[in-house]
Amino acid sequence: MAKPKKKFEPVSLPMLPLRGLMIFPHMVLHFDVGRKKSIAALEQAMLGDQRIFLVAQRDVDVDDPAIDDIYHVGTIACIKQVLKLPGDNIRLLVEGKHRAVLRAVTQEEPYFEAALDELIPQGTVVSIETDALLRTAHHYFEEYCKMSGRVSGETMQSVMEIEDPGQLADVIAANVLTKVDDRQELLEEFDDLMRLEAVCAVLVRETELAGVEKKVQARVRKQIEQNQKDYFLREQIKAIQTELGDKDAGDVEDLRERLEKTPMNEEAADKARREIERLSRMAPGSPEIGVSRTYIETLLDLPWGKNTPDNLDLKRARRILSEDHYGLDEVKERVIEYLAVCRIKNNLKGPILCFVGPPGVGKTSIVKSIARALGRKFVQMSLGGVRDEAEIRGHRRTYIGAIPGRIISSIKQAGTMNPVFLFDEIDKMASDVRGDPASAMLEVLDSAQNNAFRDHYLEVPFDLSSVMFITTANSVDTIPRPLLDRMELIEVSGYTEDEKLNIAKRHLLPKQIEEHGLAAKSVRVSDKMMRELICGYTLEAGVRRLQRTIGKVVRKSAVEMIDEGVETVTVTQEKLTKYLGAPRYTYEKAGKKPEIGVVNGLAYTVVGGDTLQIETTIMPGSGILELTGNLGDVMKESAKAAKSYVRAHAEELGIQQDFYKKLDIHIHVPEGAVPKDGPSAGVTMTTAIVSALTGIAVRQNVAMTGEVTLRGRVLPIGGLKEKLLAAHRAGIDTVIIPKENLKDLEEVPQKVRDAIRIVPAENVRTVLETALCEPLKKKEDTVHA
């Protein structure tokens, strides 16, 4: 098919750039003009033949376009109407005539004058292909109109009557295409048949899209109609219930609205939805209404999806932890490690930590500081004396007055899903016929299971994996092994005298002064008097009693301030005795006269380390071993093992070999009202027996700890740090420890290590050589008093 040649004629016209729109030939368009250059171009066109070149801008945000900001193909239009609007704006009505190509801009001020090549239509050669293309375009446009419903019937009829391919392509494009870029692409196609073919492809695509849109709209409309129907029916039910005097109908709707806004998991949402429907069908006045409503409100009140953002500033966390607590370096370092990993991995599960240590060392208060450092909410649950499993998991709703467990209640109280949760005194839990709460804690403190914790009351899974669980205990001995295995143990040891002095000066004294309403530094206590207070009036691993004692001093000082009319009080030795009385505790200092059969042992108790004097005496008898002092089974067995060792090695120890037939041995551990147990007094008892049988005195500046075997080996023990702290407090300068415990000396403060001579022992011979005042001599006959 022969195509007519294109004919271009040069012409010069005023140019008006258009923003966000463009015009095709054969198209009538009205728009507003407000830019000064555009108004000037319009005025120039009106002075001439009322023709103007309209071309689209590439970027609608450019207010003063340059030649590169506009397309180079536009439309020459004829101005049909000009209407002046308020505010210096003009509304135009124009009709597109011919395409034109911009060759150059000959003038930019006060308006654009453009040199153009105007495309003069030459008509299209009639052929079978042309007729087929026209018919196809008419068919596709008719289908598009029926499918989309966006084109009026009059417009469709007028388009169906167009027989010129170029005009048909332009009119269809003007009615179908919405994007300026798509329109410009068709405007720049000068061949009528190629342009009409491209329009046919656009019509096919737009018809398919319109069909899909129609289906989507139908589905959405159906859903909206169903929702409107449900809403209408609920409103009718609500009106009927109001007429019947049912006041709960409005509450049900409020619960429904809250449910839609609460981002709970699918199972919980389904459970709440079914319970709300059940509530809506209950008869007014039914006793089940209150139970059902309470359950739904409990579900909705939980902090589903609410998380407190962590403050991951390591410097700030270190500062807060150091401000609140002195020492506790291992605890602080573990918190800093957690924050550092959280900065790298956002979805880290909350750690499960267990702080083990004597009372009063700051286990509970450091947890509050951890919550403050992280920027999280803090909740606390005391497990001391808890015997009922329902305290942890809640009561089933079949019981009257059922409530959720204390874990869910605490999470609800916190208002967030990632608080710092403290289980205090986890070693004080007990079990009876009502269940074993320690077993119920297994799921809570297992990071692999607690993401779907099921409270008996809720009966739906609740995610606890973001919670930072921290537990405290005085001893791990009473914690069940499976529960202990789920926690990361961090030992919090007792404080040395220097640490207590720093804590008292930095924290306890200022806090007590503030709590009693006194001015800062109004009560002055020197380091010497503070040490006297610590050593003479308190005996503990922690600082709880020290805090109460300082509080008493502050109160006595307040009375003196008022009586004497002074503003400050300096605590002296005389005033300390006046306020608190005579010192209650005295420490045996090193250098005391050596004694026969008396040995300093070291013990580790729930309140920290302590010194333990073991006394042994011998008397004529039949070889009976008498043990007193409220000793446990393990300690009694240690005494028997010590006697057997001495009997087996009597000759090399310089002891009469038949002593076990003629002499009774009595071992007593003072403070008989205090129960004592454990194997670590083995070497102490052995030394006491040897001293009593040989008559060789034991140095009282020496203390010892270690388990002894029948072959005389010294086995490792626990609680070395606490035992050395106790020895340091008592003024002992030499301590014998098992050699295998040398690795534990890293935990002991450097000042204590410098003050005490540590003697590692592998066997009893080393212990005896260090502790006894005289060397042992091998004798055949030793006389005993």
Coordinates of N, CA and C in Angstrom, one line a residue, residues 277-371:
E277 N -19.3 -12.8 70.1 CA -20.6 -13.3 69.5 C -21.4 -14.0 70.5
R278 N -20.8 -14.8 71.4 CA -21.5 -15.5 72.4 C -22.1 -14.6 73.4
L279 N -21.3 -13.5 73.7 CA -21.8 -12.5 74.7 C -23.0 -11.8 74.1
S280 N -23.0 -11.5 72.8 CA -24.1 -10.8 72.2 C -25.4 -11.5 72.2
R281 N -25.3 -12.9 72.3 CA -26.5 -13.7 72.2 C -27.0 -14.1 73.6
M282 N -26.3 -13.7 74.7 CA -26.7 -14.0 76.0 C -27.9 -13.2 76.4
A283 N -28.8 -13.8 77.2 CA -30.0 -13.1 77.7 C -29.7 -12.1 78.7
P284 N -30.3 -10.9 78.7 CA -30.0 -9.9 79.7 C -30.2 -10.4 81.1
G285 N -29.3 -10.0 81.9 CA -29.3 -10.5 83.3 C -28.7 -11.8 83.6
S286 N -28.1 -12.4 82.5 CA -27.5 -13.8 82.7 C -26.2 -13.6 83.5
P287 N -26.0 -14.5 84.5 CA -24.7 -14.4 85.3 C -23.5 -14.6 84.5
E288 N -23.6 -15.2 83.3 CA -22.4 -15.5 82.5 C -21.9 -14.2 81.8
I289 N -22.7 -13.2 81.7 CA -22.4 -11.9 81.0 C -21.1 -11.3 81.6
G290 N -21.1 -11.2 82.9 CA -19.9 -10.6 83.6 C -18.6 -11.4 83.4
V291 N -18.8 -12.8 83.4 CA -17.6 -13.6 83.3 C -17.1 -13.5 81.8
S292 N -18.0 -13.5 80.9 CA -17.6 -13.4 79.5 C -16.9 -12.1 79.2
R293 N -17.6 -11.0 79.7 CA -17.0 -9.6 79.4 C -15.7 -9.5 80.0
T294 N -15.5 -10.0 81.2 CA -14.2 -9.9 81.9 C -13.1 -10.6 81.1
Y295 N -13.4 -11.7 80.6 CA -12.5 -12.5 79.8 C -12.1 -11.7 78.5
I296 N -13.1 -11.2 77.8 CA -12.8 -10.4 76.6 C -12.0 -9.2 76.9
E297 N -12.3 -8.5 77.9 CA -11.6 -7.2 78.3 C -10.1 -7.6 78.7
T298 N -10.0 -8.7 79.4 CA -8.6 -9.1 79.7 C -7.8 -9.4 78.5
L299 N -8.4 -10.0 77.5 CA -7.7 -10.3 76.2 C -7.3 -9.0 75.5
L300 N -8.3 -8.1 75.5 CA -8.0 -6.8 74.7 C -7.1 -5.9 75.5
D301 N -7.0 -6.0 76.8 CA -6.2 -5.1 77.6 C -4.7 -5.5 77.5
L302 N -4.4 -6.7 77.0 CA -3.0 -7.1 76.9 C -2.3 -6.3 75.8
P303 N -1.0 -6.0 76.0 CA -0.3 -5.1 75.1 C 0.1 -5.8 73.8
W304 N -0.8 -6.3 73.0 CA -0.5 -7.0 71.8 C 0.2 -6.0 70.8
G305 N 1.4 -6.4 70.4 CA 2.2 -5.7 69.4 C 2.8 -4.4 69.9
K306 N 2.7 -4.1 71.2 CA 3.3 -2.9 71.8 C 4.7 -3.2 72.4
N307 N 5.7 -2.6 71.8 CA 7.1 -2.8 72.3 C 7.7 -1.5 72.6
T308 N 8.5 -1.5 73.7 CA 9.2 -0.3 74.1 C 10.5 -0.3 73.3
P309 N 10.9 0.7 72.6 CA 12.2 0.7 71.8 C 13.3 0.8 72.8
D310 N 14.3 -0.1 72.6 CA 15.5 -0.2 73.5 C 16.4 1.0 73.2
N311 N 16.9 1.6 74.3 CA 18.0 2.6 74.2 C 19.3 1.9 74.1
L312 N 19.9 1.8 72.9 CA 21.1 1.0 72.7 C 22.4 1.8 72.8
D313 N 22.4 2.9 73.6 CA 23.6 3.7 73.8 C 24.4 3.1 74.9
L314 N 25.5 2.5 74.5 CA 26.3 1.8 75.5 C 26.9 2.7 76.5
K315 N 27.4 3.9 76.1 CA 27.9 4.8 77.1 C 26.9 5.2 78.1
R316 N 25.7 5.5 77.7 CA 24.6 5.9 78.6 C 24.3 4.7 79.6
A317 N 24.3 3.5 79.1 CA 24.0 2.3 79.9 C 25.1 2.1 81.0
R318 N 26.3 2.3 80.6 CA 27.4 2.1 81.5 C 27.3 3.2 82.6
R319 N 27.0 4.4 82.2 CA 26.9 5.5 83.2 C 25.7 5.3 84.2
I320 N 24.6 4.8 83.7 CA 23.5 4.5 84.6 C 23.8 3.4 85.6
L321 N 24.4 2.3 85.1 CA 24.7 1.2 85.9 C 25.7 1.6 87.0
S322 N 26.7 2.4 86.6 CA 27.7 2.8 87.5 C 27.2 3.8 88.6
E323 N 26.2 4.6 88.1 CA 25.6 5.6 89.1 C 24.9 4.9 90.2
D324 N 24.2 3.8 89.8 CA 23.3 3.2 90.8 C 24.0 2.1 91.7
H325 N 25.1 1.5 91.2 CA 25.7 0.4 91.9 C 27.2 0.5 91.8
Y326 N 27.8 0.1 92.9 CA 29.3 0.0 92.9 C 29.6 -1.5 92.8
G327 N 30.6 -1.8 92.0 CA 31.0 -3.2 91.8 C 30.0 -3.9 90.8
L328 N 29.7 -5.2 91.1 CA 28.8 -6.0 90.2 C 29.3 -5.9 88.8
D329 N 30.6 -6.0 88.5 CA 31.1 -5.8 87.2 C 30.6 -6.9 86.2
E330 N 30.5 -8.1 86.6 CA 30.1 -9.2 85.7 C 28.6 -9.0 85.2
V331 N 27.8 -8.5 86.2 CA 26.4 -8.2 85.8 C 26.3 -7.1 84.8
K332 N 27.1 -6.0 85.0 CA 27.1 -4.8 84.1 C 27.6 -5.2 82.8
E333 N 28.7 -6.1 82.7 CA 29.3 -6.4 81.5 C 28.3 -7.3 80.6
R334 N 27.5 -8.1 81.3 CA 26.5 -9.0 80.6 C 25.4 -8.1 80.0
V335 N 25.0 -7.0 80.6 CA 24.0 -6.1 80.1 C 24.6 -5.4 78.9
I336 N 25.8 -4.9 79.0 CA 26.4 -4.2 77.9 C 26.6 -5.1 76.7
E337 N 26.9 -6.4 76.9 CA 27.0 -7.4 75.8 C 25.7 -7.5 75.1
Y338 N 24.6 -7.6 75.9 CA 23.2 -7.7 75.3 C 22.9 -6.5 74.4
L339 N 23.2 -5.3 74.9 CA 22.9 -4.1 74.1 C 23.7 -4.1 72.9
A340 N 25.0 -4.5 73.0 CA 25.9 -4.5 71.8 C 25.3 -5.4 70.7
V341 N 24.9 -6.6 71.1 CA 24.3 -7.6 70.1 C 23.0 -7.1 69.6
C342 N 22.2 -6.4 70.4 CA 20.9 -5.9 69.9 C 21.2 -4.8 68.8
R343 N 22.3 -4.1 68.9 CA 22.6 -3.1 67.9 C 22.9 -3.7 66.5
I344 N 23.4 -5.0 66.6 CA 23.7 -5.7 65.4 C 22.5 -6.5 64.9
K345 N 21.8 -7.1 65.8 CA 20.7 -8.0 65.4 C 19.4 -7.5 66.1
N346 N 18.4 -7.0 65.3 CA 17.3 -6.3 66.0 C 16.3 -7.2 66.7
N347 N 16.2 -8.4 66.1 CA 15.1 -9.3 66.7 C 15.7 -10.3 67.7
L348 N 16.7 -9.9 68.5 CA 17.3 -10.8 69.5 C 16.3 -11.2 70.6
K349 N 16.2 -12.4 70.9 CA 15.3 -12.9 72.0 C 15.9 -12.4 73.3
G350 N 15.0 -12.1 74.3 CA 15.4 -11.6 75.6 C 16.2 -12.7 76.3
P351 N 17.3 -12.3 77.0 CA 18.1 -13.3 77.7 C 17.3 -13.7 79.0
I352 N 17.7 -14.9 79.6 CA 17.1 -15.3 80.8 C 18.3 -15.5 81.8
L353 N 18.4 -14.6 82.7 CA 19.5 -14.5 83.6 C 19.1 -14.9 85.0
C354 N 20.1 -15.4 85.8 CA 19.8 -15.7 87.2 C 21.0 -15.1 88.0
F355 N 20.7 -14.2 88.9 CA 21.7 -13.6 89.8 C 21.6 -14.4 91.1
V356 N 22.8 -15.0 91.4 CA 22.9 -15.8 92.6 C 23.8 -15.1 93.6
G357 N 23.4 -14.9 94.8 CA 24.3 -14.3 95.8 C 23.6 -14.1 97.1
P358 N 24.3 -13.7 98.2 CA 23.7 -13.5 99.5 C 22.8 -12.4 99.5
P359 N 22.0 -12.3 100.6 CA 21.0 -11.1 100.7 C 21.8 -9.8 100.8
G360 N 21.1 -8.8 100.3 CA 21.6 -7.4 100.5 C 22.8 -7.0 99.6
V361 N 23.1 -7.8 98.6 CA 24.2 -7.4 97.7 C 23.8 -6.6 96.5
G362 N 22.5 -6.3 96.3 CA 22.0 -5.5 95.3 C 21.4 -6.2 94.1
K363 N 21.0 -7.5 94.2 CA 20.5 -8.3 93.1 C 19.2 -7.7 92.5
T364 N 18.3 -7.3 93.4 CA 17.0 -6.8 93.0 C 17.2 -5.4 92.4
S365 N 18.0 -4.5 93.1 CA 18.1 -3.1 92.7 C 18.8 -3.0 91.4
I366 N 19.8 -3.9 91.1 CA 20.5 -3.8 89.8 C 19.6 -4.1 88.6
V367 N 18.5 -5.0 88.9 CA 17.6 -5.3 87.8 C 16.8 -4.0 87.4
K368 N 16.4 -3.2 88.4 CA 15.7 -2.0 88.2 C 16.6 -1.0 87.4
S369 N 17.9 -1.0 87.7 CA 18.9 -0.2 86.9 C 19.0 -0.7 85.5
I370 N 19.0 -2.0 85.3 CA 19.0 -2.6 84.0 C 17.8 -2.1 83.1
A371 N 16.7 -2.1 83.7 CA 15.5 -1.6 83.0 C 15.6 -0.2 82.7

